[in-house]
Amino acid sequence: AQDPDVGAGELALRPVVDWALKHTFTDYNGAETTTTTLGLTASMTLYDFGRSQAAIDMAKETVMSTRYALLAVEQDILLQAVAAFMDVREAGEQVELQQNSVRLLGQELQAAQDRFDVGEITVTDVAQANAQLAASRAALSAAEGDLQIARESYAAATGAAPRGLNAPPPLPKRPASVAAARAAAQKNHPSIMQASREVAASELAVVAAAAERNPTFSGTAAAEVNKEEDKQLAVGVELSQRIYSGGRLSAQHRKAMANRDAARSALLNTSRAVNEAVGNAWANIDVARAQIGAMDEQISAAQQAYDGVREEATLGARTTLDVLDAEQSLLEARADKITAEANLQLAHYQLLAAMGLLTVKDLKLGIPTY
């Protein structure tokens, strides 16, 4: 929608041609006359001392600003798709984990019931196993609900329901340092580029507002013919300038300067926000990596503890509650690792978006763009 504004600005420097057919009836002291005239008029601004050129340049900057805004929308859409993809995979893995937990707790309940039947444990132990199984089933229902919500979000983001999702691709390579990432973001991020173009447009708006005080040099050509075939041809030039407008031109100039200052401030704020987004994404990557490393150790230790407690419980050295607690700790560790792995994937793409590199072109998706 912004593209035609450039052409509209250029039209101000092109000729304008009008035609008019005029019929006049006159009654002057009883004498009636009629006149019919066909006229053709052409006019053109020959020179306006930079006013039109400033408007054209301003329209071009606005077009580029809008295209960078479109690129920002492109990044947002792709990031939403990535987040939806990760959410579906994470939710699916959580469902599988909870299903496995329900299966194991069902075995634990059966084992507790068998031991109760032979008098090794009390009814309290059986009740504890039953309660833990019920809690696990509730957690499974919640996980299945989360999966359905994630599938709906995926369909909203991509336009299609998720089916047979592949494993995530290798993690995108990140820059050597957060400073390098921020430098790339300042150079590439579409929001910064958009704000920069808006600053340029506002600077030109100040020039255009000042140029409104300049004279206008224009030329006209007119031809007329009446029903008696009398012909008239006129050619002329005109130099005009507004002397006084009640302060309107000065007010417009001040407004343009205020808008320019606002655009400069918006650029500064956008630059700071992009730097913050890069820093946050960088930190999220480091945090997720550290969590995954720690959780691998936690899962290994929790697995050993669970296996040991189960063995001790069969010998009577541990209670059913000890076994259930160990199993719950192992489950929580595995669930936390699933979440951390999804967060690591998403944080890498958030970093690309913060750097302005999550685009069809940079990702080499082969999709036609505007």
XYZ file of C-alpha atoms in Angstrom:
370
model
C 0.000 0.000 0.000
C 2.939 2.348 0.590
C 4.603 1.737 -2.783
C 2.262 3.952 -4.858
C 3.077 6.971 -2.668
C 6.417 7.290 -4.474
C 4.649 7.518 -7.804
C 2.163 9.987 -6.357
C 5.034 12.236 -5.296
C 6.599 12.069 -8.740
C 3.301 13.056 -10.341
C 3.582 16.484 -8.730
C 6.332 17.277 -11.266
C 4.376 16.059 -14.297
C 1.881 17.961 -16.472
C -1.805 18.087 -15.648
C -4.240 18.323 -18.587
C -7.929 19.256 -18.223
C -10.737 19.754 -20.699
C -13.958 21.693 -20.187
C -17.105 22.198 -22.264
C -18.936 25.353 -21.213
C -22.346 26.655 -22.396
C -23.521 30.100 -21.252
C -26.909 31.821 -21.707
C -27.025 35.600 -21.148
C -30.016 37.959 -21.072
C -28.861 41.586 -21.019
C -31.750 44.133 -21.240
C -33.716 41.782 -23.430
C -30.808 40.876 -25.653
C -30.240 37.125 -25.407
C -26.973 35.491 -26.305
C -25.607 31.992 -25.962
C -21.995 30.968 -25.929
C -20.561 27.467 -26.232
C -16.847 26.961 -25.639
C -14.594 23.907 -25.653
C -11.300 24.408 -23.825
C -8.155 22.404 -23.191
C -5.727 23.465 -20.446
C -2.321 22.087 -19.526
C -0.336 23.151 -16.464
C 2.933 21.984 -14.989
C 5.135 22.891 -12.076
C 8.450 23.791 -13.637
C 10.400 24.234 -10.421
C 9.377 24.347 -6.771
C 12.803 24.786 -5.152
C 13.068 21.244 -3.726
C 9.571 20.827 -2.288
C 8.455 17.954 -4.523
C 11.813 16.177 -4.461
C 11.769 16.151 -0.666
C 8.291 14.624 -0.747
C 9.458 11.941 -3.203
C 12.507 11.064 -1.108
C 10.352 10.956 2.017
C 7.919 8.564 0.323
C 10.813 6.294 -0.682
C 12.089 6.167 2.896
C 8.585 5.373 4.128
C 8.338 2.530 1.598
C 11.609 1.042 2.837
C 10.517 1.459 6.454
C 7.325 -0.439 5.707
C 9.244 -3.229 3.969
C 11.410 -3.672 7.058
C 8.202 -3.774 9.116
C 7.055 -6.595 6.836
C 10.364 -8.370 7.455
C 9.784 -8.078 11.213
C 6.382 -9.735 10.740
C 8.127 -12.482 8.758
C 10.485 -13.110 11.685
C 7.601 -13.182 14.167
C 5.694 -15.741 12.082
C 8.724 -18.011 11.725
C 9.515 -17.766 15.449
C 5.900 -18.627 16.300
C 6.192 -21.685 14.063
C 9.435 -22.749 15.754
C 7.909 -22.292 19.223
C 4.804 -24.255 18.209
C 6.968 -27.065 16.795
C 9.027 -27.275 20.005
C 5.911 -27.168 22.190
C 4.314 -30.085 20.332
C 7.438 -32.207 20.602
C 7.949 -31.344 24.269
C 4.297 -32.030 25.110
C 4.435 -35.351 23.235
C 7.534 -36.422 25.158
C 5.904 -35.405 28.449
C 2.871 -37.558 27.596
C 5.124 -40.539 26.854
C 6.958 -39.969 30.140
C 3.706 -39.796 32.122
C 2.360 -42.892 30.361
C 5.492 -44.775 31.368
C 5.084 -43.489 34.914
C 1.487 -44.747 35.063
C 2.645 -48.139 33.809
C 5.443 -48.389 36.395
C 3.221 -47.215 39.238
C 0.624 -49.770 38.209
C 3.300 -52.436 38.591
C 4.299 -50.957 41.948
C 0.685 -51.063 43.117
C 0.352 -54.702 42.042
C 3.586 -55.567 43.812
C 2.402 -53.769 46.938
C -0.894 -55.625 46.799
C 0.935 -58.960 46.465
C 3.180 -58.166 49.417
C 0.165 -57.081 51.455
C -1.564 -60.350 50.660
C 1.351 -62.294 52.179
C 1.557 -59.953 55.172
C 4.847 -58.222 54.359
C 3.397 -54.666 54.356
C 0.364 -52.910 55.734
C -2.715 -51.547 54.054
C -1.180 -48.073 54.411
C 1.555 -49.010 51.953
C -1.042 -50.177 49.452
C -3.005 -46.950 49.906
C 0.139 -44.896 49.294
C 0.854 -46.759 46.066
C -2.768 -46.327 45.004
C -2.669 -42.579 45.728
C 0.569 -42.141 43.769
C -0.923 -43.987 40.801
C -3.991 -41.752 40.878
C -1.768 -38.659 40.973
C 0.234 -39.980 38.029
C -2.957 -40.583 36.055
C -4.018 -37.001 36.770
C -0.622 -35.777 35.595
C -1.040 -37.853 32.424
C -4.419 -36.243 31.760
C -2.863 -32.792 32.227
C -0.006 -33.695 29.873
C -2.467 -34.931 27.252
C -4.364 -31.648 27.593
C -1.125 -29.692 27.143
C -0.382 -31.734 24.030
C -3.781 -30.919 22.552
C -3.277 -27.216 23.285
C 0.165 -27.364 21.680
C -1.312 -29.027 18.597
C -3.899 -26.259 18.301
C -1.169 -23.620 18.603
C 0.821 -25.416 15.910
C -2.180 -25.419 13.570
C -2.719 -21.699 14.230
C 0.941 -20.905 13.546
C 1.430 -23.056 10.451
C -2.041 -23.629 9.023
C -1.809 -27.414 9.315
C -2.117 -29.961 12.102
C 1.164 -31.554 13.238
C 1.710 -35.002 11.769
C 4.854 -37.081 12.065
C 7.142 -34.239 13.138
C 10.806 -34.899 12.469
C 13.480 -34.430 15.059
C 14.704 -30.833 15.317
C 17.556 -29.939 12.964
C 21.056 -29.316 14.352
C 21.232 -26.257 16.545
C 22.026 -23.037 14.643
C 25.572 -21.854 15.096
C 25.784 -18.840 17.343
C 28.426 -16.081 17.169
C 31.660 -16.265 19.098
C 30.491 -13.797 21.740
C 27.458 -11.856 22.870
C 29.186 -8.675 21.674
C 29.445 -10.098 18.160
C 25.776 -11.112 18.311
C 24.779 -7.600 19.337
C 26.874 -6.073 16.565
C 25.131 -8.306 14.024
C 21.747 -7.381 15.494
C 22.438 -3.651 15.210
C 23.309 -4.184 11.559
C 20.561 -6.609 10.520
C 17.526 -6.386 12.794
C 14.504 -5.244 10.767
C 13.078 -3.174 13.616
C 16.288 -1.148 13.807
C 16.351 -0.764 10.029
C 12.712 0.286 10.067
C 13.346 2.873 12.782
C 16.403 4.161 10.863
C 14.299 4.672 7.738
C 11.660 6.435 9.804
C 14.334 8.798 11.109
C 15.441 9.500 7.537
C 11.831 10.131 6.494
C 11.308 12.493 9.420
C 14.480 14.407 8.511
C 13.128 14.837 4.985
C 9.779 15.916 6.411
C 11.570 18.787 8.137
C 13.174 19.746 4.825
C 9.816 19.514 3.056
C 8.112 21.650 5.705
C 10.808 24.324 5.355
C 10.498 24.165 1.563
C 6.813 25.067 1.784
C 7.960 28.673 2.202
C 9.781 28.590 -1.147
C 8.290 30.018 -4.361
C 6.642 27.915 -7.079
C 7.448 28.409 -10.757
C 4.785 26.974 -13.071
C 3.698 27.137 -16.681
C 0.291 26.930 -18.342
C -1.033 26.488 -21.864
C -4.691 26.857 -22.856
C -6.660 26.546 -26.083
C -10.343 27.388 -26.643
C -12.764 27.211 -29.571
C -16.423 28.327 -29.678
C -19.332 27.333 -31.913
C -18.422 30.109 -34.356
C -15.014 28.425 -34.612
C -13.270 31.383 -33.037
C -10.008 30.098 -31.604
C -7.876 31.318 -28.728
C -4.449 30.124 -27.616
C -2.667 31.284 -24.475
C 0.694 30.357 -22.977
C 2.055 31.720 -19.716
C 4.410 31.250 -16.811
C 3.924 32.192 -13.189
C 6.190 32.635 -10.174
C 4.291 32.695 -6.896
C 5.052 32.527 -3.202
C 2.904 32.611 -0.112
C 3.709 35.635 2.029
C 1.484 34.994 5.018
C -0.537 31.965 6.119
C -1.468 32.836 9.686
C 1.423 30.806 11.127
C 0.384 27.504 9.520
C 3.709 26.921 7.756
C 5.703 27.665 10.913
C 3.498 25.304 12.925
C 3.983 22.529 10.385
C 7.747 23.073 10.510
C 7.802 22.833 14.310
C 5.647 19.711 14.192
C 8.016 18.086 11.687
C 10.989 18.814 13.950
C 9.193 17.337 16.969
C 8.331 14.197 14.974
C 11.982 13.949 13.913
C 13.093 14.050 17.555
C 10.518 11.395 18.417
C 11.782 9.171 15.580
C 15.355 9.535 16.822
C 14.295 8.534 20.328
C 12.335 5.581 18.962
C 15.455 4.410 17.122
C 17.488 4.610 20.322
C 14.846 2.689 22.290
C 14.583 0.053 19.570
C 18.350 -0.383 19.563
C 18.355 -0.879 23.325
C 15.463 -3.330 23.176
C 17.239 -5.400 20.506
C 20.421 -5.466 22.611
C 18.366 -6.661 25.562
C 16.699 -9.381 23.476
C 20.090 -10.620 22.270
C 21.423 -10.703 25.831
C 18.350 -12.556 27.110
C 18.487 -15.174 24.352
C 22.226 -15.640 24.873
C 21.713 -16.138 28.615
C 18.831 -18.563 28.016
C 21.107 -20.701 25.829
C 23.783 -20.836 28.525
C 21.210 -21.587 31.236
C 19.566 -24.389 29.223
C 22.932 -25.969 28.423
C 23.963 -25.866 32.079
C 20.599 -27.303 33.136
C 20.839 -30.175 30.674
C 24.328 -31.074 31.891
C 23.230 -30.980 35.529
C 20.037 -32.896 34.818
C 21.932 -35.682 33.077
C 23.860 -36.173 36.315
C 20.649 -35.860 38.332
C 18.859 -38.474 36.200
C 21.788 -40.870 36.504
C 21.885 -40.481 40.283
C 18.098 -40.664 40.589
C 18.042 -43.856 38.500
C 20.666 -45.460 40.735
C 18.761 -44.332 43.830
C 15.489 -45.704 42.471
C 16.980 -49.047 41.551
C 18.624 -49.300 44.956
C 15.503 -48.354 46.918
C 13.404 -50.876 44.987
C 15.902 -53.631 45.743
C 16.041 -52.674 49.424
C 12.227 -52.573 49.565
C 12.038 -56.183 48.358
C 14.286 -57.103 51.283
C 12.156 -55.163 53.751
C 14.742 -52.441 54.380
C 12.664 -49.740 52.638
C 9.014 -48.851 52.672
C 6.674 -48.506 49.691
C 6.679 -44.732 50.242
C 10.472 -44.681 49.814
C 10.121 -46.431 46.465
C 7.387 -44.031 45.346
C 9.426 -40.979 46.345
C 12.475 -42.258 44.453
C 10.354 -42.944 41.377
C 8.830 -39.444 41.578
C 12.261 -37.828 41.817
C 13.409 -39.713 38.726
C 10.239 -38.697 36.855
C 10.669 -35.023 37.734
C 14.305 -35.051 36.625
C 13.398 -36.565 33.252
C 10.533 -34.106 32.773
C 12.788 -31.165 33.606
C 15.351 -32.347 31.060
C 12.702 -32.513 28.336
C 11.726 -28.926 29.100
C 15.354 -27.758 29.172
C 16.116 -29.377 25.809
C 13.096 -27.647 24.247
C 14.160 -24.343 25.816
C 17.659 -24.748 24.380
C 16.302 -25.236 20.875
C 13.914 -22.296 21.162
C 16.569 -20.008 22.675
C 18.817 -20.511 19.638
C 16.041 -19.409 17.304
C 15.170 -16.530 19.613
C 18.790 -15.443 19.294
C 18.542 -15.610 15.496
C 15.375 -13.492 15.635
C 17.040 -10.984 17.973
C 19.932 -10.736 15.507
C 17.536 -10.220 12.581
C 18.585 -13.497 10.935
C 15.384 -15.530 11.340
C 14.191 -14.761 7.827
C 13.302 -16.789 4.759
C 16.464 -15.524 3.059
C 18.860 -16.257 5.935
C 17.324 -19.666 6.655
C 17.431 -20.506 2.922
C 13.840 -21.754 2.953
C 13.319 -21.136 -0.756
C 9.996 -19.363 -0.194
C 9.088 -16.406 -2.463
C 8.939 -13.131 -0.545
C 7.759 -9.622 -1.377
